[in-house]
Short mmCIF file of C-alpha atoms and ligand atoms in Angstrom, two decimals:
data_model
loop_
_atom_site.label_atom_id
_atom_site.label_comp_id
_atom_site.label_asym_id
_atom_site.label_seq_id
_atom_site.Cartn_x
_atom_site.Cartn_y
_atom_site.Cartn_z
CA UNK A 1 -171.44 -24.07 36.99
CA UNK A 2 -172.72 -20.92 35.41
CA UNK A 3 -176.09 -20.67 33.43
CA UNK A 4 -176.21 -19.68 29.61
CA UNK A 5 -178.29 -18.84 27.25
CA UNK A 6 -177.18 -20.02 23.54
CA UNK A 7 -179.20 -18.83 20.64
CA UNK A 8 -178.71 -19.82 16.77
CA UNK A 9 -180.68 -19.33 13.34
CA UNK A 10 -180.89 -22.75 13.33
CA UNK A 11 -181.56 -25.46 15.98
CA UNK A 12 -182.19 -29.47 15.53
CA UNK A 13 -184.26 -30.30 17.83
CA UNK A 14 -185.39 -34.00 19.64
CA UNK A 15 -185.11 -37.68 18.35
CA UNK A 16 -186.26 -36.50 15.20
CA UNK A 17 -184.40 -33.25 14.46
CA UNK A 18 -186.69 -30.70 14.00
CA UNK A 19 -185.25 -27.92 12.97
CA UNK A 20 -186.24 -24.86 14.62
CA UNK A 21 -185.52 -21.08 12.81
CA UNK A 22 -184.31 -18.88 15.38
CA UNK A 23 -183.83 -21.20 18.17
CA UNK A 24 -182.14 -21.02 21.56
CA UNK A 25 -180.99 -23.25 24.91
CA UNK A 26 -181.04 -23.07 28.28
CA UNK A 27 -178.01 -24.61 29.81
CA UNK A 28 -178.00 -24.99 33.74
CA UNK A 29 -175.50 -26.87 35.61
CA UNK A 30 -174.80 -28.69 32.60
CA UNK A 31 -178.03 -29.39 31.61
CA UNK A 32 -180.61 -28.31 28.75
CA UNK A 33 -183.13 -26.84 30.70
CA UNK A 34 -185.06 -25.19 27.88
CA UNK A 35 -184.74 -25.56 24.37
CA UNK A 36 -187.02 -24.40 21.49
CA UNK A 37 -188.11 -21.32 19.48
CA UNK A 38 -186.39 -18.18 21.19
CA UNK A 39 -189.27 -16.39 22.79
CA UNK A 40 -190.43 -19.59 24.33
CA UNK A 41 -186.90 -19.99 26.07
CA UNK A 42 -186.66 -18.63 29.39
CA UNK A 43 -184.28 -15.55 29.62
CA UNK A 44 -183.85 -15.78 33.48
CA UNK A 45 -182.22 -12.33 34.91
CA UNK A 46 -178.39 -12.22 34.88
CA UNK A 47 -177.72 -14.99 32.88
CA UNK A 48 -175.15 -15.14 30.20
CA UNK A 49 -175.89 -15.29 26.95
CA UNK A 50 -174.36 -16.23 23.08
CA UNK A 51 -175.81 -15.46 20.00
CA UNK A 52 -174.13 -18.23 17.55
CA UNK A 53 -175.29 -15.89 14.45
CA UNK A 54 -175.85 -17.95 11.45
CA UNK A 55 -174.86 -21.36 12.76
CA UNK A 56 -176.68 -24.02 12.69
CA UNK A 57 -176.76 -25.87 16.81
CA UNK A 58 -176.89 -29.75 16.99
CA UNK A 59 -176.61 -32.32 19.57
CA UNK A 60 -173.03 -33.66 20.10
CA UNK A 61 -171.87 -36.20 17.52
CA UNK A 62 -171.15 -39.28 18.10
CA UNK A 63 -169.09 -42.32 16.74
CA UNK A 64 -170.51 -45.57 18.27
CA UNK A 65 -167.15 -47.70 17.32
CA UNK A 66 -163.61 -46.34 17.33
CA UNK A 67 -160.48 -47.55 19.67
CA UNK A 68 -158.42 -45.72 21.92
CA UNK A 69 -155.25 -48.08 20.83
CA UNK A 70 -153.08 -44.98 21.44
CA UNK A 71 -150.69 -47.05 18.80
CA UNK A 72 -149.30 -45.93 15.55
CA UNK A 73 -152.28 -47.21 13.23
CA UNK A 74 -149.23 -48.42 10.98
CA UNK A 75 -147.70 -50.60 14.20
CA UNK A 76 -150.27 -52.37 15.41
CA UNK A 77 -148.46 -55.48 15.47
CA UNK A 78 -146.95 -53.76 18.19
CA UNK A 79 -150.25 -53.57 20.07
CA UNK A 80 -150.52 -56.21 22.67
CA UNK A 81 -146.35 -55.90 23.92
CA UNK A 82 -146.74 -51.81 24.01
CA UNK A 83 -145.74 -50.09 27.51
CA UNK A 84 -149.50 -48.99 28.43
CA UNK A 85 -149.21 -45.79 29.90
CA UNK A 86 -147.33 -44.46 26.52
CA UNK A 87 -150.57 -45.89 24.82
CA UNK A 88 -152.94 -44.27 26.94
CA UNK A 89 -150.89 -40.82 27.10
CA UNK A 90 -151.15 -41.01 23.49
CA UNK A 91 -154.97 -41.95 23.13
CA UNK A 92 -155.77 -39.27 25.68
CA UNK A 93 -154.08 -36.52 23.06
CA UNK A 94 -156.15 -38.17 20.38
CA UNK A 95 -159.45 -38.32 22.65
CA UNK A 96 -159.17 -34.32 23.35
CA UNK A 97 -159.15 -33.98 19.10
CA UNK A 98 -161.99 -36.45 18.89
CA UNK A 99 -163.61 -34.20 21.29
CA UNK A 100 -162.86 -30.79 19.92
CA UNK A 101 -164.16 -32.40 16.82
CA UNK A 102 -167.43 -32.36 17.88
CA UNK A 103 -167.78 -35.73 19.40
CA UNK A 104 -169.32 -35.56 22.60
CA UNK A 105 -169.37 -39.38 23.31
CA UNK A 106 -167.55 -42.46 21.58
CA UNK A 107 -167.37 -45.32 22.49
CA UNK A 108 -164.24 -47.26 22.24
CA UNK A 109 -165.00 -51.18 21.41
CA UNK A 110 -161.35 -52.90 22.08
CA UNK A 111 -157.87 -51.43 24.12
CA UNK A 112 -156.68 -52.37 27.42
CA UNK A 113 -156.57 -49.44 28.23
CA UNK A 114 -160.17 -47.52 27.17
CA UNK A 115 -161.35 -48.11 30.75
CA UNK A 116 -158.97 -46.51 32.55
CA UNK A 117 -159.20 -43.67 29.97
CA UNK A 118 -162.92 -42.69 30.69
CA UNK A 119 -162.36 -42.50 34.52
CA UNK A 120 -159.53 -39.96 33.77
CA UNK A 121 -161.83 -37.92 31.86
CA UNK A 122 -164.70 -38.62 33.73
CA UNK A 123 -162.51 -37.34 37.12
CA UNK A 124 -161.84 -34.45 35.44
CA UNK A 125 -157.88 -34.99 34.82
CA UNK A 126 -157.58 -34.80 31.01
CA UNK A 127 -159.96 -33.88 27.83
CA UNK A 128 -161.97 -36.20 26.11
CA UNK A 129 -165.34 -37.44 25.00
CA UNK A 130 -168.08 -39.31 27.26
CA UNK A 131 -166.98 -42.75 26.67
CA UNK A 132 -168.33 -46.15 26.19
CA UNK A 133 -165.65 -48.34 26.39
CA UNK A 134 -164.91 -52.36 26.20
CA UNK A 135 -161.81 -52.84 27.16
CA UNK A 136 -159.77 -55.82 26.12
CA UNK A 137 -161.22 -57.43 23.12
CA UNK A 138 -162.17 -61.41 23.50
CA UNK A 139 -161.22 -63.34 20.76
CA UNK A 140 -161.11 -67.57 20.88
CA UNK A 141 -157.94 -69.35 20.52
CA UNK A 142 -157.09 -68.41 16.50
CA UNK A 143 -160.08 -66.30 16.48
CA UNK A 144 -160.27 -62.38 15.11
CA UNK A 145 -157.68 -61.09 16.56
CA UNK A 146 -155.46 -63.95 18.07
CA UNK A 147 -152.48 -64.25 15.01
CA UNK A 148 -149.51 -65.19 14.81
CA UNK A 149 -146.40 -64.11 15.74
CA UNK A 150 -147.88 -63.42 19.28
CA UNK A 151 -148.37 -67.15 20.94
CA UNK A 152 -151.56 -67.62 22.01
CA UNK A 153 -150.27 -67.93 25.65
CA UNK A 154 -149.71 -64.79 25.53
CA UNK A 155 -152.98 -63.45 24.68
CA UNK A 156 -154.59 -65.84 27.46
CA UNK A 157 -152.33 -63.85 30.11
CA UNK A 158 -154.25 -60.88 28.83
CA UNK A 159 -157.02 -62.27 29.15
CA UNK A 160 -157.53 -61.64 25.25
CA UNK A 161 -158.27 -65.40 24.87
CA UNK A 162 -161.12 -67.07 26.11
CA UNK A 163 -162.70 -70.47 24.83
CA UNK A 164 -165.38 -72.51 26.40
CA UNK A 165 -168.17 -71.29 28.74
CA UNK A 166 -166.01 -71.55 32.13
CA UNK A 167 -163.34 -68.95 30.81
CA UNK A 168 -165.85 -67.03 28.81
CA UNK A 169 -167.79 -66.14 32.13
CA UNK A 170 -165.06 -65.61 34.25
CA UNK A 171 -163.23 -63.52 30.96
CA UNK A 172 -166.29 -61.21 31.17
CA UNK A 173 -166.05 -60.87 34.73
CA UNK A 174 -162.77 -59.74 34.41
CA UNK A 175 -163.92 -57.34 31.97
CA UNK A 176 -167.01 -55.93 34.87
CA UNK A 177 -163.67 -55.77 36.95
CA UNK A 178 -161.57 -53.31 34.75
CA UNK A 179 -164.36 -51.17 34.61
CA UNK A 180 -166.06 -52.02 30.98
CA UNK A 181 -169.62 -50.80 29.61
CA UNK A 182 -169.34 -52.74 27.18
CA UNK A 183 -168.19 -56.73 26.12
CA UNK A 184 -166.53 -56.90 22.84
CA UNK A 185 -166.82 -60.29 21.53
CA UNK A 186 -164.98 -61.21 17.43
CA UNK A 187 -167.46 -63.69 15.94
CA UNK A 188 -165.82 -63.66 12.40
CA UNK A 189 -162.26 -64.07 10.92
CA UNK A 190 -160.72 -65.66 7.51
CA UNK A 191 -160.10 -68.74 6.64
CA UNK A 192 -157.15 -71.19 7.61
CA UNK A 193 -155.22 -69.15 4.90
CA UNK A 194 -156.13 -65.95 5.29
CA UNK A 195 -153.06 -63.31 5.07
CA UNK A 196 -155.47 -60.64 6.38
CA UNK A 197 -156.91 -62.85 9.52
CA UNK A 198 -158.68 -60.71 11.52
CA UNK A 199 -161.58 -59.70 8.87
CA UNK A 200 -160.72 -62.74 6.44
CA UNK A 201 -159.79 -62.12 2.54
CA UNK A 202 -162.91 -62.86 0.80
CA UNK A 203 -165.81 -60.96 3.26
CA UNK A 204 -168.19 -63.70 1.98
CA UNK A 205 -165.73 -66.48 2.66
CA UNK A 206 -165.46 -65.85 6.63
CA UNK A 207 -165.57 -68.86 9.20
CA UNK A 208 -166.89 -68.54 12.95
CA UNK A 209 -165.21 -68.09 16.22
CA UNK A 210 -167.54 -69.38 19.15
CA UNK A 211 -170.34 -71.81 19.48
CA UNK A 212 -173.53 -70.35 20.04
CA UNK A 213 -173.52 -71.83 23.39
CA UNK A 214 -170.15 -69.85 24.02
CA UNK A 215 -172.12 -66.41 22.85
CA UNK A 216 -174.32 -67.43 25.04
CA UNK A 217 -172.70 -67.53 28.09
CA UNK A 218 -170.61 -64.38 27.64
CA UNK A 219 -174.40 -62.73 26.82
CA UNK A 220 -175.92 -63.73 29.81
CA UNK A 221 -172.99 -62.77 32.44
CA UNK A 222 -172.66 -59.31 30.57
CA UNK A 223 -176.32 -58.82 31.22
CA UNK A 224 -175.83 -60.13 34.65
CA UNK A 225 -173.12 -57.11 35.05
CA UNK A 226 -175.62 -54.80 33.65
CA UNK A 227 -172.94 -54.53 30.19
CA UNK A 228 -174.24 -55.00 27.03
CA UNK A 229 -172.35 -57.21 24.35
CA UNK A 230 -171.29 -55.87 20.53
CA UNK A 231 -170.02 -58.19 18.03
CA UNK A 232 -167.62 -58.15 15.24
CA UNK A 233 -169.38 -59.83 12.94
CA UNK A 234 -168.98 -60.06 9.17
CA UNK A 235 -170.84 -62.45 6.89
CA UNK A 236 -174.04 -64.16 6.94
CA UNK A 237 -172.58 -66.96 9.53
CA UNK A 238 -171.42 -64.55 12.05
CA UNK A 239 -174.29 -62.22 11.68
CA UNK A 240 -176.63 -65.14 12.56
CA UNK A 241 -174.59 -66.43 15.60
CA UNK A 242 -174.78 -63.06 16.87
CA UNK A 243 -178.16 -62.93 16.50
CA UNK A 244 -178.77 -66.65 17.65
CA UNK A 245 -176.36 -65.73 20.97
CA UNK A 246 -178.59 -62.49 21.81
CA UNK A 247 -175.76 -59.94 20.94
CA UNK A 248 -177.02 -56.13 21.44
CA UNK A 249 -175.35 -54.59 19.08
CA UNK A 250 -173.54 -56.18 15.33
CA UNK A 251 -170.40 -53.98 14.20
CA UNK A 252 -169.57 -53.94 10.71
CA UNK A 253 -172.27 -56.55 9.93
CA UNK A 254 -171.97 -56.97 5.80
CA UNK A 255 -171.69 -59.48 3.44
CA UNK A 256 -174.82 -61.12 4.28
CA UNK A 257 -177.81 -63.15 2.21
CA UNK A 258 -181.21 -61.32 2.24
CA UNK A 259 -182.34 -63.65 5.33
CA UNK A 260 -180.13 -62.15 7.67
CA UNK A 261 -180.63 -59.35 6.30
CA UNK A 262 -184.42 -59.27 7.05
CA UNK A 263 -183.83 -60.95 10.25
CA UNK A 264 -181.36 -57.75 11.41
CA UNK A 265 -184.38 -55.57 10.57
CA UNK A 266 -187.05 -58.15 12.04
CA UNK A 267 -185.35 -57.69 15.57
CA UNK A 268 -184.35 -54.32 15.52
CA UNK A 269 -180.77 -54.79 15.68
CA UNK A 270 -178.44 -51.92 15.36
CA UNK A 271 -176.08 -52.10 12.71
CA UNK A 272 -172.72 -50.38 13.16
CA UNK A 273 -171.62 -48.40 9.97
CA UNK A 274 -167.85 -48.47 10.15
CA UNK A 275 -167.10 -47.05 7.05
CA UNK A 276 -164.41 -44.88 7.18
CA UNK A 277 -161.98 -47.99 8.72
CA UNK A 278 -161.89 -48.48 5.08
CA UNK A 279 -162.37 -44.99 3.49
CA UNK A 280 -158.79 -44.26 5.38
CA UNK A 281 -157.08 -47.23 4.37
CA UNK A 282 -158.10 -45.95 0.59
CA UNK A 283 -156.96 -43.02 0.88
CA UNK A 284 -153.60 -44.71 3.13
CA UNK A 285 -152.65 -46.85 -0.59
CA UNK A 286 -149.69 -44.91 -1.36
CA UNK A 287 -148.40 -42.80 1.03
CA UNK A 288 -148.35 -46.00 3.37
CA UNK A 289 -146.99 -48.39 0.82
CA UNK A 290 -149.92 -50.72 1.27
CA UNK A 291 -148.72 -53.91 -0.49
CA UNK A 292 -151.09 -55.05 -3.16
CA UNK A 293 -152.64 -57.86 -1.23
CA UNK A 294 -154.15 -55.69 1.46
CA UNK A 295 -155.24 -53.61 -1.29
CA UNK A 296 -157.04 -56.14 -2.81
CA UNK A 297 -158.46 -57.34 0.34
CA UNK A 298 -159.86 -53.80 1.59
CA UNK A 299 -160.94 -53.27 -2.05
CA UNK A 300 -163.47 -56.57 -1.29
CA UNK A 301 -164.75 -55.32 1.51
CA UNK A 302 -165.20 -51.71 0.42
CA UNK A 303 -167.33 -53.17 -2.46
CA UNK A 304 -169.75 -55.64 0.25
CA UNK A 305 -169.51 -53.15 2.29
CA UNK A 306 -171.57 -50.78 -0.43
CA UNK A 307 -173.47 -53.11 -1.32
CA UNK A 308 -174.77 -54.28 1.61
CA UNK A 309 -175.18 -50.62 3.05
CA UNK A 310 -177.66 -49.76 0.29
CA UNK A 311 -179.82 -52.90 0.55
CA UNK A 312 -179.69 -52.46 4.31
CA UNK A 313 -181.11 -48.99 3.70
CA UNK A 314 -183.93 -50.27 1.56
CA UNK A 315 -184.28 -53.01 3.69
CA UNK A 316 -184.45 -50.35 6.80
CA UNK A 317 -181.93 -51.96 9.06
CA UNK A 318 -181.50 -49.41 12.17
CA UNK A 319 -177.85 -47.77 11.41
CA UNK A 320 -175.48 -46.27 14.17
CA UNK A 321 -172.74 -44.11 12.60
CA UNK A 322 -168.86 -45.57 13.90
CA UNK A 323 -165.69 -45.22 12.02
CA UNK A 324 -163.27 -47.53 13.14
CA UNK A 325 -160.68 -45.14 13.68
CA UNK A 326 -157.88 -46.95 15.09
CA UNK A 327 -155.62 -43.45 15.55
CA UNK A 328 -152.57 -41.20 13.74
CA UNK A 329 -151.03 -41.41 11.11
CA UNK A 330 -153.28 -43.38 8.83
CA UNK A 331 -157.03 -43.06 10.80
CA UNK A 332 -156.63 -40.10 13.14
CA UNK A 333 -159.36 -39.88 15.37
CA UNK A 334 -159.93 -36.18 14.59
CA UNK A 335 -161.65 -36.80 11.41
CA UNK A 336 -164.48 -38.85 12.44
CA UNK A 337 -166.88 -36.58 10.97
CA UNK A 338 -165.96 -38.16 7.78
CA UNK A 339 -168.54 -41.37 8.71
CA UNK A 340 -171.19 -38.30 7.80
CA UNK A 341 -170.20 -37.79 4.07
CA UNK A 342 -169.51 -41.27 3.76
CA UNK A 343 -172.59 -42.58 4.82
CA UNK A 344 -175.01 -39.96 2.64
CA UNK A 345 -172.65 -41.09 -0.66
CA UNK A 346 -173.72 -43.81 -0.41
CA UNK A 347 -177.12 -43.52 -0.12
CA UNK A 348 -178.81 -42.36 3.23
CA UNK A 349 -179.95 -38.81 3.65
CA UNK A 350 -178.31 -36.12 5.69
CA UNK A 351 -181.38 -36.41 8.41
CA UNK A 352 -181.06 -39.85 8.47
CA UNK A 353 -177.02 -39.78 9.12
CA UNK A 354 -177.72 -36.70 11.42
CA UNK A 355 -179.87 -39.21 13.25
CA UNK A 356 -177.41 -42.55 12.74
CA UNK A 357 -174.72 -40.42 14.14
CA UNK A 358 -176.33 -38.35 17.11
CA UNK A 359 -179.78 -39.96 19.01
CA UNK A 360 -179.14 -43.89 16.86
CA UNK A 361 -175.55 -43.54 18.33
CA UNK A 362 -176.66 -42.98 21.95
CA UNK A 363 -178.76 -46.00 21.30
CA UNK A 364 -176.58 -48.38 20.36
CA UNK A 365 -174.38 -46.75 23.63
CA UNK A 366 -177.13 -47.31 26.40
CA UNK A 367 -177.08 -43.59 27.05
CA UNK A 368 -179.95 -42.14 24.86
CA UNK A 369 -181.56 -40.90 28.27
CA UNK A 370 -178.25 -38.64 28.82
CA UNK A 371 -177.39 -37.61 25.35
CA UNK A 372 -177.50 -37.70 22.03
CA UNK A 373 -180.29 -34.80 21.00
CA UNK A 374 -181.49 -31.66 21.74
CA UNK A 375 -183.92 -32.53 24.59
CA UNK A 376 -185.01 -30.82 27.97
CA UNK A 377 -183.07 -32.54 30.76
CA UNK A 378 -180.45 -34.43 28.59
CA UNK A 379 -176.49 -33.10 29.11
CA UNK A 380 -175.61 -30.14 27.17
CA UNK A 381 -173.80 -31.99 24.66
CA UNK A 382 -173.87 -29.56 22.03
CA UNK A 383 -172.12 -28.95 18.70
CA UNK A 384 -172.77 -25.88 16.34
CA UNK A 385 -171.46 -25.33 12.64
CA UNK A 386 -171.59 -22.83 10.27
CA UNK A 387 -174.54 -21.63 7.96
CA UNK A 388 -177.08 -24.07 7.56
CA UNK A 389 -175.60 -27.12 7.33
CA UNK A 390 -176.90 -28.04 3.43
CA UNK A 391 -173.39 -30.22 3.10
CA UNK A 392 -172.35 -32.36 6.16
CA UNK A 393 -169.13 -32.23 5.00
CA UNK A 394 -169.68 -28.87 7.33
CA UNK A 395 -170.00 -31.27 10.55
CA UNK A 396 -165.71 -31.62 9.91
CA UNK A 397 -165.33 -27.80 11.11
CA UNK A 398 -167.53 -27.19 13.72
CA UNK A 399 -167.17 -23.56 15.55
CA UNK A 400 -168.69 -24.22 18.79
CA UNK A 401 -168.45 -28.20 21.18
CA UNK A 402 -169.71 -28.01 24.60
CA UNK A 403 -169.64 -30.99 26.74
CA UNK A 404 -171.89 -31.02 30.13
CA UNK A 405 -172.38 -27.76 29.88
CA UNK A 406 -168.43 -26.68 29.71
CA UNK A 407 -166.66 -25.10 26.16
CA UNK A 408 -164.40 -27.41 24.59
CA UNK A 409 -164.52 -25.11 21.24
CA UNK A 410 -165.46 -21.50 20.39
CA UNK A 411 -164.96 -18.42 21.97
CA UNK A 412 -168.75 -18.85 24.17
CA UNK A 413 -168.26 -17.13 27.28
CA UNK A 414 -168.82 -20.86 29.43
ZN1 ZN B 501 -163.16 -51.85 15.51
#
């Protein structure tokens, strides 16, 4: 792969950052070789180079929680009786607009067919970002995401439905089989009555899935597989079994009391944003025809959601930027960028989002040693905007993506 030489007015630079006037990279068989103020990058003889002009240069982006259902986002009903190489056809079209978006890596936490995904793009055969993917999601009998009208039995030939420790460990096993990073486990759901099941009515009123010894077990044989283990968990209940069970990583994670709250920060735990699930199904109301229930519903959450977002942020909980974006028509995965905006409305800084949704995403991913900043060494996973990136709302039209060193975006001669 050919060498080049990409200079900017503007370059981020490491965990933190930094920004750097007049800044340049190395790239070498898709890696940052050098990368810092211009005359203290390397101009080795023949190489190609770019001058990006005004633009500011940034690590990849990231979103740290989105699916590759590869499903109408209005049909998901539909999700577990779909043909699966329409869905993955489908999520591969989506994954090559995530990508072009800027997104060098995302990882995908729930859809049969995420694995099989990242080893086509991985091989080379079709377009998409560095993934981090779960696979199947796990879900006890009447748990997050095993409703009705699907029987149950039908889920367990999925392997969707595990219960007790026996099926747990060999459910996660399965999961090492099919090729996942990553063990999705759904800690939280409604009530008994719940029309909106899988994330419960009331976001304070949630009930458990699992016994702690059931966390447990699917903890410890993920580790054994070298996976790490994310949970859906809403409300202080699930929160704390997550915690109690040794989870790596909480998605979603709101509508909590200020113990588990201190507790998240106490051990470090990364916090998964997930703010624009909602944000889209806002904006969704009435073009969709959203009937007033699940308005009223997603209006809860929005609201603990907030809430909890800003005392987390006081409380400095460790935040990893995902959206939730479940695909077309309602939550295309093209506008992921959004999570950005969203996140400094309501209350964190642009550094601190630039930082949630580049290096804190590679973090709660397992591959902060590969990607996620502007590092010697690390993959060029690069991403370059316009001017000098005072709005992130800038982030949704970026003008230059490379991925391992090759152009997804921009007219860069690489
Ligand atoms: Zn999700």
């Amino acid at each position: 792969m050919a060498s080049l030489r990409i200079s900017a007015k503007q370059l981020r630079i490491g965990d933190t950052l930094e920004p750097c006037a007049e800044g340049a990279v190395l790239v070498e068989a898709g890696r940052i070789v050098a990368v810092g103020p211009d005359a203290a990058v390397p101009r080795p003889a023949g190489v190609a180079t770019a001058d990006l002009g005004d633009a500011t240069l940034l690590p990849g982006l990231i979103d740290a929680h989105m699916h590759t259902f590869g499903m109408p986002s209005t049909g998901l009903g539909a999700l577990n009786t779909e043909r699966e190489p329409y869905r993955a056809l489908r999520a591969a079209g989506e994954l090559r607009e995530l990508l072009e978006a800027g997104f060098t890596s995302a990882r995908c936490l729930g859809s049969s067919v995420g694995p099989d995904l990242r080893r086509a793009i991985d091989e080379g055969h079709v377009e998409g970002p560095r993934l981090v993917v779960a696979g199947q999601f796990i879900s006890s009998t009447g748990g997050t995401w095993d409703a009705p009208p699907l029987p149950s039995s039908w889920g367990r030939a999925q392997t969707a439905i595990a219960d007790g420790v026996d099926e747990i460990v060999q459910t996660v096993r399965e999961r090492a089989r099919a090729g996942a990073d990553f063990i999705k486990l759904g800690l939280s759901k409604g009530g008994v009555q719940d029309r909106y099941h899988a994330w419960g009515d009331d976001p304070h009123a949630q009930v458990t899935t699992y016994s702690v010894e059931e966390v447990r077990a699917a903890v410890d044989e993920a580790h054994r597989n070298g996976m790490k283990v994310s949970a859906h968990a809403i409300g202080t209940a699930a929160v704390n079994l997550a915690l109690d069970g040794g989870v790596d990583v909480i998605e979603h994670g709101y509508a909590i009391d200020d113990e588990t709250r201190a507790r998240l920060v106490d051990e470090g735990k990364i916090v998964v944003t997930t703010i624009s699930q909602l944000h889209f199904h806002r904006a969704a109301y009435d073009a969709f025809h959203y009937p007033d229930w699940e308005r009223d519903v997603y209006e809860r959450h929005w609201q603990a959601m907030r809430r909890d977002f800003e005392l987390g942020l006081q409380a400095g909980i460790r935040f990893a930027l995902g959206t939730d974006l479940i695909g077309k028509p309602t939550h295309p995965l093209a506008r992921a960028a959004k999570e950005f905006e969203l996140a400094v409305e309501w209350g964190m800084s642009p550094d601190e989002a630039l930082r949630a949704g580049t290096i804190g995403g590679a973090e709660a991913l397992g591959i902060a040693a590969e990607t996620g900043s502007l590092d010697m060494g690390k993959s060029a996973d690069l991403v370059a905007v316009a001017g000098g990136l005072s709005d992130l709302a800038d982030l949704a039209r970026p003008i230059f993506v490379m991925k391992q060193g090759r152009r997804v975006r921009g007219t860069l001669p690489i």
